[in-house]
Amino acid sequence: MNKLIRIYKSIKFERIIDFLLYLIIIQIGIFCYVLLINNDRVELNGILEIVLTVNGLFSAILITYFFSNISWAKSLKLEKYKEVELLSQKITNYRRILNKLTQYYNVWINDVQSKSLLEHNDNYKRITYYEFRMSGISDYISESEENIERLRDDINYSDVYTDAYLAIVSLVHDRKNDRLYYSSNDLYGDFERKGIYTLPFVEEVIEIDHCSMIWNFFDRYDILHFNRISMENQDYIKNCAKKINIKYNNRSVDANLIKEISDDMNEYYFPELHSLLVFLAKGLSKLDNLIYLLILFSLIIGVVSPLICLISIDFRFLTEAKCCIITLNICALIYFIINFHSMIVKEIKWI
């Protein structure tokens, strides 16, 4: 009994109402079919002509509305795409900053446990921070699992310098890429397509709190000699920071700057980019799908089928076919009337 009660509570009230409405529509359809098939005084051809005319007009209205909606959705997605490009460019500038932090020796406090270990050992070159962190916090098993275990057991491994360097360099370059040398500082190509970052990459960054972990390393430990970064590279970092947000203008290149930018990336830029990418990946909305199905039904059952019946010569099941078509159109009309209010609400309700 308790199980039945739990099942009952788990079923949404709206679904129960929908089921009852569909049941009523089916019953009305059966009633109409029986009434039409057993009533010789009903002029089926006359009704079919009305059905054909009404559905022709109805289909024309729906098609106009449908393509208007598609055009509006396309314009909206174009606006969102431009926002995605802007956010992607800011993230690229963040990666350029991180690139300067990993590009040279003698900048890290311990090169042996960071840059040298991860870039010159063939076993560790293809390990990503996502794989490394997921293997430590979940049951995730990657293709680099053996090398990850080997890295953790390495005599030069450090849970500070090695982890921090891997976290940073994994955002700079795609470590699964076979390129050994990166001559350009632009960093276009890795993790992005046509100027925007891919959804899987953004999801991985968010899943492991990648930028938050970078913030944590700079907040808790001294891992870099910022004073050893050349003035040219410091100016480059400042310029990239200013492009991300004007509030970073004229800031000193230090741990506080990296922390603040990483925090903003974690709290705003990556989550906002993720929501926009999800929006762009969506196809037709539920309402547009419903309208599309109504158009198909109206054209096939309300226009093409009646037309075929009207021009066909008399055959054995012609009367039954006419009754079925009329019945289906009556049921479709009832369904549309019942759902008309909810369709309007879905159209104007944004939140």
GROMACS .gro file of C-alpha atoms in nm:
model
  351
    1MET     CA    1   0.000   0.000   0.000
    2ASN     CA    2   0.279   0.240   0.095
    3LYS     CA    3   0.453   0.162  -0.233
    4LEU     CA    4   0.139   0.252  -0.427
    5ILE     CA    5   0.112   0.578  -0.233
    6ARG     CA    6   0.474   0.667  -0.316
    7ILE     CA    7   0.415   0.590  -0.683
    8TYR     CA    8   0.101   0.805  -0.679
    9LYS     CA    9   0.287   1.097  -0.520
   10SER     CA   10   0.572   1.067  -0.770
   11ILE     CA   11   0.334   1.117  -1.063
   12LYS     CA   12   0.287   1.484  -1.141
   13PHE     CA   13  -0.067   1.617  -1.116
   14GLU     CA   14  -0.037   1.774  -1.460
   15ARG     CA   15   0.036   1.435  -1.616
   16ILE     CA   16  -0.276   1.287  -1.459
   17ILE     CA   17  -0.481   1.573  -1.605
   18ASP     CA   18  -0.319   1.522  -1.947
   19PHE     CA   19  -0.396   1.150  -1.936
   20LEU     CA   20  -0.761   1.219  -1.852
   21LEU     CA   21  -0.789   1.475  -2.132
   22TYR     CA   22  -0.641   1.233  -2.385
   23LEU     CA   23  -0.884   0.968  -2.266
   24ILE     CA   24  -1.175   1.208  -2.316
   25ILE     CA   25  -1.054   1.301  -2.665
   26ILE     CA   26  -1.028   0.933  -2.762
   27GLN     CA   27  -1.381   0.869  -2.635
   28ILE     CA   28  -1.514   1.168  -2.830
   29GLY     CA   29  -1.333   1.040  -3.138
   30ILE     CA   30  -1.488   0.695  -3.106
   31PHE     CA   31  -1.832   0.851  -3.058
   32CYS     CA   32  -1.793   1.072  -3.367
   33TYR     CA   33  -1.673   0.783  -3.581
   34VAL     CA   34  -1.966   0.561  -3.480
   35LEU     CA   35  -2.207   0.849  -3.538
   36LEU     CA   36  -2.069   0.921  -3.885
   37ILE     CA   37  -2.044   0.562  -4.003
   38ASN     CA   38  -2.401   0.480  -3.899
   39ASN     CA   39  -2.571   0.797  -4.023
   40ASP     CA   40  -2.659   0.785  -4.392
   41ARG     CA   41  -2.795   1.139  -4.388
   42VAL     CA   42  -2.452   1.291  -4.322
   43GLU     CA   43  -2.290   1.434  -4.637
   44LEU     CA   44  -1.930   1.322  -4.589
   45ASN     CA   45  -1.795   1.497  -4.900
   46GLY     CA   46  -1.937   1.828  -4.783
   47ILE     CA   47  -1.771   1.788  -4.444
   48LEU     CA   48  -1.442   1.691  -4.610
   49GLU     CA   49  -1.453   2.007  -4.821
   50ILE     CA   50  -1.497   2.215  -4.504
   51VAL     CA   51  -1.213   2.023  -4.336
   52LEU     CA   52  -0.991   2.083  -4.640
   53THR     CA   53  -1.064   2.456  -4.647
   54VAL     CA   54  -1.022   2.510  -4.273
   55ASN     CA   55  -0.699   2.310  -4.254
   56GLY     CA   56  -0.557   2.490  -4.555
   57LEU     CA   57  -0.605   2.824  -4.381
   58PHE     CA   58  -0.494   2.682  -4.045
   59SER     CA   59  -0.177   2.535  -4.195
   60ALA     CA   60  -0.092   2.863  -4.366
   61ILE     CA   61  -0.124   3.052  -4.036
   62LEU     CA   62   0.081   2.793  -3.847
   63ILE     CA   63   0.355   2.785  -4.112
   64THR     CA   64   0.381   3.165  -4.108
   65TYR     CA   65   0.398   3.169  -3.729
   66PHE     CA   66   0.646   2.878  -3.722
   67PHE     CA   67   0.896   3.040  -3.958
   68SER     CA   68   0.854   3.373  -3.779
   69ASN     CA   69   0.947   3.195  -3.456
   70ILE     CA   70   1.243   3.025  -3.622
   71SER     CA   71   1.364   3.357  -3.759
   72TRP     CA   72   1.336   3.516  -3.413
   73ALA     CA   73   1.519   3.223  -3.252
   74LYS     CA   74   1.795   3.249  -3.512
   75SER     CA   75   1.838   3.621  -3.441
   76LEU     CA   76   1.850   3.553  -3.067
   77LYS     CA   77   2.108   3.278  -3.113
   78LEU     CA   78   2.318   3.510  -3.328
   79GLU     CA   79   2.323   3.761  -3.041
   80LYS     CA   80   2.416   3.487  -2.796
   81TYR     CA   81   2.685   3.363  -3.034
   82LYS     CA   82   2.845   3.707  -3.026
   83GLU     CA   83   2.840   3.695  -2.645
   84VAL     CA   84   3.003   3.352  -2.661
   85GLU     CA   85   3.277   3.490  -2.886
   86LEU     CA   86   3.341   3.775  -2.642
   87LEU     CA   87   3.357   3.543  -2.340
   88SER     CA   88   3.578   3.300  -2.530
   89GLN     CA   89   3.819   3.582  -2.612
   90LYS     CA   90   3.840   3.677  -2.243
   91ILE     CA   91   3.912   3.316  -2.150
   92THR     CA   92   4.180   3.303  -2.420
   93ASN     CA   93   4.343   3.610  -2.265
   94TYR     CA   94   4.336   3.432  -1.929
   95ARG     CA   95   4.509   3.133  -2.089
   96ARG     CA   96   4.768   3.366  -2.241
   97ILE     CA   97   4.847   3.497  -1.893
   98LEU     CA   98   4.887   3.142  -1.764
   99ASN     CA   99   5.103   3.062  -2.064
  100LYS     CA  100   5.354   3.328  -1.961
  101LEU     CA  101   5.366   3.173  -1.613
  102THR     CA  102   5.463   2.833  -1.753
  103GLN     CA  103   5.673   2.932  -2.052
  104TYR     CA  104   6.011   2.992  -1.891
  105TYR     CA  105   6.248   2.825  -1.648
  106ASN     CA  106   6.360   2.989  -1.322
  107VAL     CA  107   6.019   3.149  -1.279
  108TRP     CA  108   5.881   2.863  -1.073
  109ILE     CA  109   6.028   2.823  -0.727
  110ASN     CA  110   6.095   2.457  -0.801
  111ASP     CA  111   6.141   2.377  -1.170
  112VAL     CA  112   6.242   2.018  -1.098
  113GLN     CA  113   5.903   1.941  -0.942
  114SER     CA  114   5.703   2.136  -1.197
  115LYS     CA  115   5.814   2.229  -1.549
  116SER     CA  116   6.098   1.981  -1.588
  117LEU     CA  117   5.900   1.692  -1.443
  118LEU     CA  118   5.587   1.739  -1.654
  119GLU     CA  119   5.735   1.856  -1.983
  120HIS     CA  120   6.044   1.640  -2.024
  121ASN     CA  121   5.920   1.303  -1.908
  122ASP     CA  122   5.745   1.115  -2.188
  123ASN     CA  123   5.526   0.933  -1.936
  124TYR     CA  124   5.373   1.256  -1.806
  125LYS     CA  125   5.347   1.477  -2.115
  126ARG     CA  126   4.992   1.373  -2.201
  127ILE     CA  127   4.844   1.376  -1.851
  128THR     CA  128   4.576   1.644  -1.811
  129TYR     CA  129   4.472   1.807  -1.487
  130TYR     CA  130   4.114   1.687  -1.544
  131GLU     CA  131   4.229   1.324  -1.551
  132PHE     CA  132   4.464   1.379  -1.259
  133ARG     CA  133   4.206   1.545  -1.034
  134MET     CA  134   3.918   1.315  -1.128
  135SER     CA  135   4.130   1.010  -1.046
  136GLY     CA  136   4.179   1.151  -0.698
  137ILE     CA  137   3.820   1.251  -0.618
  138SER     CA  138   3.616   0.985  -0.801
  139ASP     CA  139   3.622   0.641  -0.959
  140TYR     CA  140   3.711   0.797  -1.292
  141ILE     CA  141   3.963   0.589  -1.487
  142SER     CA  142   4.141   0.753  -1.779
  143GLU     CA  143   4.373   0.628  -2.051
  144SER     CA  144   4.658   0.786  -1.852
  145GLU     CA  145   4.577   0.606  -1.527
  146GLU     CA  146   4.904   0.412  -1.512
  147ASN     CA  147   5.108   0.724  -1.580
  148ILE     CA  148   4.912   0.917  -1.318
  149GLU     CA  149   4.998   0.655  -1.057
  150ARG     CA  150   5.359   0.662  -1.177
  151LEU     CA  151   5.361   1.041  -1.142
  152ARG     CA  152   5.229   1.031  -0.787
  153ASP     CA  153   5.501   0.782  -0.697
  154ASP     CA  154   5.776   0.981  -0.868
  155ILE     CA  155   6.054   1.097  -0.636
  156ASN     CA  156   6.023   1.452  -0.773
  157TYR     CA  157   5.645   1.470  -0.737
  158SER     CA  158   5.505   1.749  -0.518
  159ASP     CA  159   5.140   1.796  -0.432
  160VAL     CA  160   5.207   2.170  -0.447
  161TYR     CA  161   5.441   2.249  -0.737
  162THR     CA  162   5.354   1.953  -0.960
  163ASP     CA  163   4.980   1.986  -0.906
  164ALA     CA  164   4.986   2.363  -0.954
  165TYR     CA  165   5.192   2.347  -1.272
  166LEU     CA  166   4.974   2.071  -1.417
  167ALA     CA  167   4.658   2.270  -1.334
  168ILE     CA  168   4.791   2.578  -1.510
  169VAL     CA  169   4.955   2.418  -1.813
  170SER     CA  170   4.646   2.201  -1.879
  171LEU     CA  171   4.447   2.519  -1.940
  172VAL     CA  172   4.719   2.664  -2.160
  173HIS     CA  173   4.755   2.376  -2.407
  174ASP     CA  174   4.568   2.063  -2.502
  175ARG     CA  175   4.807   1.806  -2.360
  176LYS     CA  176   4.640   1.532  -2.563
  177ASN     CA  177   4.757   1.707  -2.877
  178ASP     CA  178   5.069   1.556  -3.034
  179ARG     CA  179   5.236   1.891  -3.093
  180LEU     CA  180   5.563   1.915  -2.904
  181TYR     CA  181   5.628   2.284  -2.953
  182TYR     CA  182   5.396   2.582  -2.937
  183SER     CA  183   5.551   2.871  -3.122
  184SER     CA  184   5.252   3.106  -3.105
  185ASN     CA  185   5.134   3.295  -2.799
  186ASP     CA  186   4.788   3.347  -2.950
  187LEU     CA  187   4.671   3.004  -2.826
  188TYR     CA  188   4.402   2.975  -3.090
  189GLY     CA  189   4.310   2.621  -3.183
  190ASP     CA  190   4.330   2.433  -2.855
  191PHE     CA  191   3.990   2.366  -2.695
  192GLU     CA  192   3.804   2.588  -2.942
  193ARG     CA  193   3.639   2.583  -3.282
  194LYS     CA  194   3.587   2.891  -3.496
  195GLY     CA  195   3.677   3.119  -3.208
  196ILE     CA  196   3.454   2.967  -2.939
  197TYR     CA  197   3.531   2.704  -2.679
  198THR     CA  198   3.374   2.363  -2.704
  199LEU     CA  199   3.106   2.259  -2.457
  200PRO     CA  200   3.293   1.943  -2.340
  201PHE     CA  201   3.600   2.152  -2.252
  202VAL     CA  202   3.396   2.406  -2.055
  203GLU     CA  203   3.209   2.128  -1.874
  204GLU     CA  204   3.536   1.966  -1.769
  205VAL     CA  205   3.670   2.297  -1.636
  206ILE     CA  206   3.355   2.352  -1.431
  207GLU     CA  207   3.331   1.992  -1.312
  208ILE     CA  208   3.669   1.996  -1.137
  209ASP     CA  209   3.658   2.365  -1.031
  210HIS     CA  210   3.970   2.411  -1.240
  211CYS     CA  211   4.005   2.787  -1.199
  212SER     CA  212   3.917   2.764  -0.831
  213MET     CA  213   4.202   2.518  -0.783
  214ILE     CA  214   4.443   2.761  -0.952
  215TRP     CA  215   4.318   3.032  -0.716
  216ASN     CA  216   4.377   2.796  -0.424
  217PHE     CA  217   4.740   2.728  -0.522
  218PHE     CA  218   4.822   3.098  -0.543
  219ASP     CA  219   4.634   3.172  -0.223
  220ARG     CA  220   4.801   2.907  -0.007
  221TYR     CA  221   5.150   2.874  -0.151
  222ASP     CA  222   5.437   3.072  -0.299
  223ILE     CA  223   5.491   2.888  -0.623
  224LEU     CA  224   5.635   3.156  -0.852
  225HIS     CA  225   5.909   3.419  -0.855
  226PHE     CA  226   5.699   3.696  -1.008
  227ASN     CA  227   5.999   3.931  -0.997
  228ARG     CA  228   6.177   3.702  -1.244
  229ILE     CA  229   5.918   3.757  -1.513
  230SER     CA  230   6.066   3.996  -1.770
  231MET     CA  231   5.922   4.346  -1.803
  232GLU     CA  232   5.813   4.263  -2.157
  233ASN     CA  233   5.615   3.963  -2.036
  234GLN     CA  234   5.475   4.158  -1.742
  235ASP     CA  235   5.344   4.420  -1.984
  236TYR     CA  236   5.197   4.140  -2.195
  237ILE     CA  237   5.020   3.995  -1.888
  238LYS     CA  238   4.890   4.340  -1.789
  239ASN     CA  239   4.754   4.396  -2.139
  240CYS     CA  240   4.576   4.058  -2.137
  241ALA     CA  241   4.433   4.129  -1.791
  242LYS     CA  242   4.299   4.467  -1.907
  243LYS     CA  243   4.130   4.298  -2.204
  244ILE     CA  244   3.952   4.063  -1.965
  245ASN     CA  245   3.822   4.348  -1.749
  246ILE     CA  246   3.918   4.714  -1.727
  247LYS     CA  247   3.929   4.684  -1.348
  248TYR     CA  248   4.260   4.500  -1.385
  249ASN     CA  249   4.421   4.799  -1.558
  250ASN     CA  250   4.757   4.908  -1.412
  251ARG     CA  251   4.762   4.622  -1.164
  252SER     CA  252   5.090   4.470  -1.053
  253VAL     CA  253   5.170   4.124  -1.183
  254ASP     CA  254   5.157   3.917  -0.867
  255ALA     CA  255   4.968   3.633  -0.699
  256ASN     CA  256   4.677   3.862  -0.608
  257LEU     CA  257   4.616   3.948  -0.973
  258ILE     CA  258   4.618   3.581  -1.079
  259LYS     CA  259   4.391   3.491  -0.787
  260GLU     CA  260   4.137   3.760  -0.871
  261ILE     CA  261   4.123   3.674  -1.240
  262SER     CA  262   4.099   3.300  -1.162
  263ASP     CA  263   3.817   3.367  -0.918
  264ASP     CA  264   3.627   3.569  -1.178
  265MET     CA  265   3.680   3.292  -1.431
  266ASN     CA  266   3.546   3.036  -1.187
  267GLU     CA  267   3.249   3.240  -1.065
  268TYR     CA  268   3.136   3.414  -1.382
  269TYR     CA  269   3.312   3.363  -1.715
  270PHE     CA  270   3.309   2.984  -1.742
  271PRO     CA  271   2.957   2.936  -1.593
  272GLU     CA  272   2.817   3.210  -1.818
  273LEU     CA  273   2.988   3.062  -2.122
  274HIS     CA  274   2.852   2.719  -2.031
  275SER     CA  275   2.492   2.842  -2.010
  276LEU     CA  276   2.525   3.020  -2.345
  277LEU     CA  277   2.678   2.715  -2.515
  278VAL     CA  278   2.397   2.496  -2.382
  279PHE     CA  279   2.146   2.748  -2.520
  280LEU     CA  280   2.315   2.747  -2.862
  281ALA     CA  281   2.320   2.367  -2.869
  282LYS     CA  282   1.943   2.344  -2.826
  283GLY     CA  283   1.727   2.270  -3.127
  284LEU     CA  284   1.356   2.345  -3.150
  285SER     CA  285   1.176   2.440  -2.831
  286LYS     CA  286   0.890   2.225  -2.702
  287LEU     CA  287   0.642   2.477  -2.835
  288ASP     CA  288   0.805   2.487  -3.178
  289ASN     CA  289   0.810   2.106  -3.187
  290LEU     CA  290   0.439   2.102  -3.104
  291ILE     CA  291   0.364   2.355  -3.377
  292TYR     CA  292   0.575   2.155  -3.624
  293LEU     CA  293   0.376   1.839  -3.544
  294LEU     CA  294   0.048   2.030  -3.577
  295ILE     CA  295   0.156   2.156  -3.920
  296LEU     CA  296   0.243   1.803  -4.033
  297PHE     CA  297  -0.084   1.666  -3.899
  298SER     CA  298  -0.284   1.948  -4.052
  299LEU     CA  299  -0.123   1.904  -4.393
  300ILE     CA  300  -0.137   1.524  -4.403
  301ILE     CA  301  -0.468   1.451  -4.230
  302GLY     CA  302  -0.641   1.781  -4.293
  303VAL     CA  303  -0.535   1.865  -4.648
  304VAL     CA  304  -0.375   1.577  -4.840
  305SER     CA  305  -0.600   1.296  -4.710
  306PRO     CA  306  -0.933   1.477  -4.766
  307LEU     CA  307  -0.817   1.581  -5.113
  308ILE     CA  308  -0.731   1.221  -5.203
  309CYS     CA  309  -1.069   1.100  -5.077
  310LEU     CA  310  -1.256   1.368  -5.274
  311ILE     CA  311  -1.087   1.286  -5.605
  312SER     CA  312  -1.081   0.907  -5.558
  313ILE     CA  313  -1.322   0.675  -5.728
  314ASP     CA  314  -1.550   0.480  -5.500
  315PHE     CA  315  -1.381   0.181  -5.339
  316ARG     CA  316  -1.469  -0.062  -5.062
  317PHE     CA  317  -1.342   0.129  -4.759
  318LEU     CA  318  -1.381   0.486  -4.890
  319THR     CA  319  -1.664   0.567  -4.649
  320GLU     CA  320  -1.468   0.435  -4.351
  321ALA     CA  321  -1.163   0.635  -4.462
  322LYS     CA  322  -1.369   0.955  -4.486
  323CYS     CA  323  -1.514   0.896  -4.140
  324CYS     CA  324  -1.166   0.833  -3.996
  325ILE     CA  325  -1.027   1.153  -4.149
  326ILE     CA  326  -1.318   1.363  -4.020
  327THR     CA  327  -1.288   1.203  -3.675
  328LEU     CA  328  -0.913   1.265  -3.656
  329ASN     CA  329  -0.963   1.629  -3.751
  330ILE     CA  330  -1.231   1.672  -3.484
  331CYS     CA  331  -0.997   1.519  -3.223
  332ALA     CA  332  -0.711   1.742  -3.338
  333LEU     CA  333  -0.935   2.048  -3.310
  334ILE     CA  334  -1.038   1.954  -2.956
  335TYR     CA  335  -0.674   1.895  -2.863
  336PHE     CA  336  -0.575   2.235  -3.001
  337ILE     CA  337  -0.857   2.412  -2.815
  338ILE     CA  338  -0.760   2.243  -2.487
  339ASN     CA  339  -0.390   2.328  -2.525
  340PHE     CA  340  -0.435   2.673  -2.676
  341HIS     CA  341  -0.405   2.851  -2.340
  342SER     CA  342  -0.090   2.665  -2.235
  343MET     CA  343   0.066   2.734  -2.576
  344ILE     CA  344   0.009   3.107  -2.530
  345VAL     CA  345   0.153   3.094  -2.177
  346LYS     CA  346   0.465   2.912  -2.300
  347GLU     CA  347   0.509   3.172  -2.571
  348ILE     CA  348   0.499   3.477  -2.341
  349LYS     CA  349   0.645   3.328  -2.023
  350TRP     CA  350   1.023   3.376  -2.014
  351ILE     CA  351   1.103   3.295  -1.652
   0.00000   0.00000   0.00000
